[in-house]
XYZ file of C-alpha atoms in Angstrom:
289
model
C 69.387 -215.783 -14.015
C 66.458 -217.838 -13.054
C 66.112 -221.306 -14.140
C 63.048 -223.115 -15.389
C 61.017 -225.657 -14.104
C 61.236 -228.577 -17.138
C 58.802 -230.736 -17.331
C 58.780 -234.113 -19.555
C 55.614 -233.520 -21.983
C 53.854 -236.625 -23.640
C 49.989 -237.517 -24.847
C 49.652 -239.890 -21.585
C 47.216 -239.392 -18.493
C 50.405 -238.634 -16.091
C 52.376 -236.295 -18.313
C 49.253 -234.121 -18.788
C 49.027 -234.141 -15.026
C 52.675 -233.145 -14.510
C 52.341 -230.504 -16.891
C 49.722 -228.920 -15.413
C 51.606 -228.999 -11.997
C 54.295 -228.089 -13.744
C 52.584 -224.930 -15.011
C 51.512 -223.979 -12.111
C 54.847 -224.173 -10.119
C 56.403 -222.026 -12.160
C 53.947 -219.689 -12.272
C 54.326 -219.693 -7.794
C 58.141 -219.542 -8.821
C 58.107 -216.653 -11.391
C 60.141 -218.280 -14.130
C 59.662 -219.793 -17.313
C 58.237 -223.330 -18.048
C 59.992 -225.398 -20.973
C 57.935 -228.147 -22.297
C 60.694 -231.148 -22.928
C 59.363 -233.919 -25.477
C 61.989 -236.905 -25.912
C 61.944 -239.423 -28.812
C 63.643 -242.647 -28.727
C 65.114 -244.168 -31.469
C 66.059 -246.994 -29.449
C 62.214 -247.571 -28.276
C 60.491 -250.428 -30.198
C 57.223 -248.275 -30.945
C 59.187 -245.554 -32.630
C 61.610 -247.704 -34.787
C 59.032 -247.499 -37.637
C 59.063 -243.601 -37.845
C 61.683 -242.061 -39.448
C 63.210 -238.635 -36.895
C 61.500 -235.996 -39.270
C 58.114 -237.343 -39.479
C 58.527 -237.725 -35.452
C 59.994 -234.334 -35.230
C 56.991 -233.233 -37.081
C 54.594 -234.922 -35.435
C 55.997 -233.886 -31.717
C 56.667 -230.631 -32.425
C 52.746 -229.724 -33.080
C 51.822 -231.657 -30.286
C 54.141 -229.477 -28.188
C 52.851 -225.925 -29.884
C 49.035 -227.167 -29.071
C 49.923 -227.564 -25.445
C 51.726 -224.260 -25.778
C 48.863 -222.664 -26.584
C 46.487 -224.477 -24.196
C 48.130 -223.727 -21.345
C 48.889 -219.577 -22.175
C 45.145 -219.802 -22.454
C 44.840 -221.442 -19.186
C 47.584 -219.417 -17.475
C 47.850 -216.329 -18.990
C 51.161 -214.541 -17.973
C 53.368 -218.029 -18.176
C 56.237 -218.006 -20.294
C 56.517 -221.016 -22.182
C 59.084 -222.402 -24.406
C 59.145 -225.785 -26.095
C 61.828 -228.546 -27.059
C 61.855 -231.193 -28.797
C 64.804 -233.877 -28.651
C 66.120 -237.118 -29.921
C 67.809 -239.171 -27.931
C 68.408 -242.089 -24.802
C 65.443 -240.178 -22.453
C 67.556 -241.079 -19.414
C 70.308 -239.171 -20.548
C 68.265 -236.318 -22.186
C 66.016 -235.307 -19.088
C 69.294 -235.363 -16.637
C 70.951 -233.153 -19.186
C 67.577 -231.253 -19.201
C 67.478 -231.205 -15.277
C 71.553 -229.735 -14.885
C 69.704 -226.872 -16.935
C 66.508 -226.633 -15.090
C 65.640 -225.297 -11.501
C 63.541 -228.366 -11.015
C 62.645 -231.253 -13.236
C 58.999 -232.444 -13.729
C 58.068 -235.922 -14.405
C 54.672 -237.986 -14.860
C 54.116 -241.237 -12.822
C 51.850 -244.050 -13.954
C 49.062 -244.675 -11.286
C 48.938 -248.401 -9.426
C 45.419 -248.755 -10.768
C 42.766 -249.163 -7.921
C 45.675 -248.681 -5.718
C 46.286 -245.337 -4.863
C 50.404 -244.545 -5.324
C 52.857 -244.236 -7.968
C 54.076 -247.095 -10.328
C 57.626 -244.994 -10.828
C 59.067 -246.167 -14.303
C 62.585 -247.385 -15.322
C 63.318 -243.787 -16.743
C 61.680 -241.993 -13.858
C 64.120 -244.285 -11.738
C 67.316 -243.713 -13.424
C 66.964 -239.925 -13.730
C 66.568 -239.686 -10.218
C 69.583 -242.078 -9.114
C 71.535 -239.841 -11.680
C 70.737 -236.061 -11.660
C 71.791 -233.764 -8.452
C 68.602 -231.566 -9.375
C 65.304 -231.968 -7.531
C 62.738 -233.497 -9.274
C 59.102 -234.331 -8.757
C 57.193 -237.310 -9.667
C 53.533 -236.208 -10.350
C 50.772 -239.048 -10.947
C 47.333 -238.894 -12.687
C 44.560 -238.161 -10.876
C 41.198 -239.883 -10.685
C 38.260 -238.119 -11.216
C 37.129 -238.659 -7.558
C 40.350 -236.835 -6.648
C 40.158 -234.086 -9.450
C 37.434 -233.010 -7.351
C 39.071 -232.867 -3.922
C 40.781 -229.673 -2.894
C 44.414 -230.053 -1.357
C 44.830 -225.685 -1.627
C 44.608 -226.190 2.531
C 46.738 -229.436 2.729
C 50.565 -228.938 4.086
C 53.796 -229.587 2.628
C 55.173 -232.315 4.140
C 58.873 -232.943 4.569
C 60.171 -236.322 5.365
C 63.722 -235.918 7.873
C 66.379 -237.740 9.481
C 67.311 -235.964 12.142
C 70.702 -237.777 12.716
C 71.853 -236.874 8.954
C 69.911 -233.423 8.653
C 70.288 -232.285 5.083
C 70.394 -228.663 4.393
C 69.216 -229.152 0.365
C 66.142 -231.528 1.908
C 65.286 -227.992 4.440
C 65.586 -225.422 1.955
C 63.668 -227.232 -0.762
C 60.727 -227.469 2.090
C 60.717 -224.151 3.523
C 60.811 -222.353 -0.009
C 57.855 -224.678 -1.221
C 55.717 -223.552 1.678
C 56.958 -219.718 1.752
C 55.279 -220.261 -2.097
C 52.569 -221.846 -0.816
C 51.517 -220.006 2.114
C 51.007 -222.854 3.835
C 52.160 -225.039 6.363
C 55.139 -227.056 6.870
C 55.187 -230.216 8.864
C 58.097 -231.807 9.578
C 58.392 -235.743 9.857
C 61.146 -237.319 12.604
C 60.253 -241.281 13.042
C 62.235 -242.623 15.176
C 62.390 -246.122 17.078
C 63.998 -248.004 19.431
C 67.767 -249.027 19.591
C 68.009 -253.206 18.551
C 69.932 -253.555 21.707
C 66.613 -253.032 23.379
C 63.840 -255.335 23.761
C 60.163 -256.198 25.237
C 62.067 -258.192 28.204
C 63.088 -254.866 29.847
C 59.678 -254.892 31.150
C 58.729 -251.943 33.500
C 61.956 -249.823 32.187
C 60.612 -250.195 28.390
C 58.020 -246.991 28.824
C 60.602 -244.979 30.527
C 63.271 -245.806 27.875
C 60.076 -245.059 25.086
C 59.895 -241.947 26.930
C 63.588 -240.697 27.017
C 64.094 -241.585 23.221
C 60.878 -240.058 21.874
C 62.174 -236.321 24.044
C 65.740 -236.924 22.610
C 64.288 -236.834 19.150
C 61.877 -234.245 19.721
C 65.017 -232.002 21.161
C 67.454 -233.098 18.235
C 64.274 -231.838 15.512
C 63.749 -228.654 17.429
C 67.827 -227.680 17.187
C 67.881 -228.568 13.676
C 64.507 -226.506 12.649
C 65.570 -223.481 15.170
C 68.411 -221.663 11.987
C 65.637 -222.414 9.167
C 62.594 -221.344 11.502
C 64.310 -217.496 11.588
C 65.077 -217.507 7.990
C 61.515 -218.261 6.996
C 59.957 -216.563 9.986
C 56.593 -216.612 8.011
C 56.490 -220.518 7.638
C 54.391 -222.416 9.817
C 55.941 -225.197 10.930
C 54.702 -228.686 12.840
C 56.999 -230.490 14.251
C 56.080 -234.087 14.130
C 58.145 -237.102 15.633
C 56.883 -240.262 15.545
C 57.728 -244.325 16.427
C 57.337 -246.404 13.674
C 58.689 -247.021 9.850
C 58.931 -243.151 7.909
C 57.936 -244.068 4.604
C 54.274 -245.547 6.313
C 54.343 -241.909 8.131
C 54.723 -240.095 4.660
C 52.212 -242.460 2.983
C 49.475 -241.476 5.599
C 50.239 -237.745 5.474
C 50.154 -237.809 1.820
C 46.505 -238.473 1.208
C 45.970 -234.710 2.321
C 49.345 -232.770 1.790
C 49.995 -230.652 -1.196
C 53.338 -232.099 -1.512
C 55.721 -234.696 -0.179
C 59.612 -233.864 -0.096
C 61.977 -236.653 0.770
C 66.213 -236.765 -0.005
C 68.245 -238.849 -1.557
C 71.587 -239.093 -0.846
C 74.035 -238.482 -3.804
C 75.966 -242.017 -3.906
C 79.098 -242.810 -5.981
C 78.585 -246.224 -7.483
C 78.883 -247.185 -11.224
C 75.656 -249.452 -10.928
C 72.248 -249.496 -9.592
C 69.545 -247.184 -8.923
C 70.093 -245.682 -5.362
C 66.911 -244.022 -4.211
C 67.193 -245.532 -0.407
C 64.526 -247.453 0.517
C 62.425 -245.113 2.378
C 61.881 -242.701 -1.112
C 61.092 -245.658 -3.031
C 58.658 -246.386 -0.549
C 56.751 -243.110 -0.721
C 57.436 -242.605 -4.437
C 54.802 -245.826 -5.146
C 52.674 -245.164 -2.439
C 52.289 -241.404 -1.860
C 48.569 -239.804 -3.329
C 50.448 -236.739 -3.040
C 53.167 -235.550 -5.437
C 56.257 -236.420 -4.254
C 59.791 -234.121 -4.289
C 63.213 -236.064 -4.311
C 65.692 -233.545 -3.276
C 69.455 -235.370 -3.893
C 71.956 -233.979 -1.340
C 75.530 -235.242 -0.198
């Protein structure tokens, strides 16, 4: 059975944009697109509406989008739910469910990026489905086309992921377009700028061992998607200012996040967190073990 792509519908600038990303994705994917609308009681702004004037309320906003976006997609299956409850907790329950989960991001004002919300946050310390963060866009940007841009996949090629790989290569086998492949790497702290002379040729031998380590992990994924361009792309420097650069044209961002066991905290990693308020691009965080 295929699952949906869900995305978390709302009135504001970045949950229009994610539903019309939303929309589209499933339509690449082929499977339905639920429209999930979540009120709070616990949220100060709804305390003074009682659930069925809310349920009322929410559930026509959710049958206007309906229709707006068979119009504007004709063929896409749409269903619609509405849902009281802690939105933390409803959205991960809605994301075991999904195929992928869709959420808005608010925009960092004049500063291009994500401003990823305490919700946002804790659904995606918390679910083990991918999810992407989608942010309004500017008019200027409205008007730029990324159909050419890449997808752009953010790896660690010392703790390869195979959830991180598939999630990239099946996005640009949908896409038809290119996949490049971000290594950064840098120098051991053992070494220094006092090795003088033998600092290039150490440079040297650590930039080909990465290079070699990306090409053995790719080579398995490269003859199951034998259609997929890929670019490999190693790097020195810090990843998540890599994937911030490469974001301003790329259709999509993926990074991981590795499934962690603690009772507290939001564990993202740094490097996600990093490109989830700073990427232009939408950005997919695929968890993995």
């Amino acid at each position: 059975m295929s699952r949906t792509v869900t995305v978390g519908h709302g009135r504001s600038r970045e949950s229009i944009a994610a539903t019309e990303w939303a929309a589209q994705e499933a339509l690449r994917r082929a499977v339905p697109l639920r429209l999930l609308q979540v009120w709070s009681v616990d949220d100060p702004r709804t305390r003074l509406v009682d659930p069925a004037t809310a349920r009322g309320w929410g559930e026509r906003a959710l049958a206007t989008a309906e229709r707006r976006l068979r119009r504007r997609h004709p063929g896409l299956n749409v269903d619609t739910a509405w849902v009281s409850g802690d939105p933390v907790e409803v959205l991960c329950a809605a994301a075991d469910e999904a195929g992928l989960l869709v959420l808005g991001s608010r925009g960092l004002g004049g500063v291009a990026g994500f401003l990823a919300g305490s919700v946002s946050l804790a659904v995606l310390a918390r679910t083990r489905r991918p999810v992407v963060l989608v942010r309004p866009s500017s008019p200027s940007e409205l008007e730029e086309d990324r159909s050419g841009g890449q997808i752009v996949l953010g790896l660690d090629v010392l703790a390869p992921s195979d959830e991180l790989l598939a999630f990239g290569f099946a996005a640009a086998d949908r896409y038809e377009c290119d996949l490049r492949v971000v290594h950064s790497w840098a120098l051991p702290a053992v070494y220094g700028p006092d090795m003088g002379g033998a600092l290039p040729m150490l440079m040297t031998e650590v930039a080909e061992d990465a290079r070699r380590s990306l090409d053995e992990t790719l080579a398995a994924w490269t003859l199951k998607f034998p259609g997929v361009p890929v670019v490999r792309d190693c790097r020195q420097g810090r990843p998540a200012e890599h994937l911030t650069e490469l974001s301003h044209d790329a259709r999509l961002i993926v990074v991981g996040r590795k499934v962690r066991h603690g009772r507290f905290g939001t564990h993202i990693g740094p490097v996600t967190h990093a490109v989830l308020h700073h990427s232009t691009a939408p950005v997919a965080v695929v968890p993995h073990d």
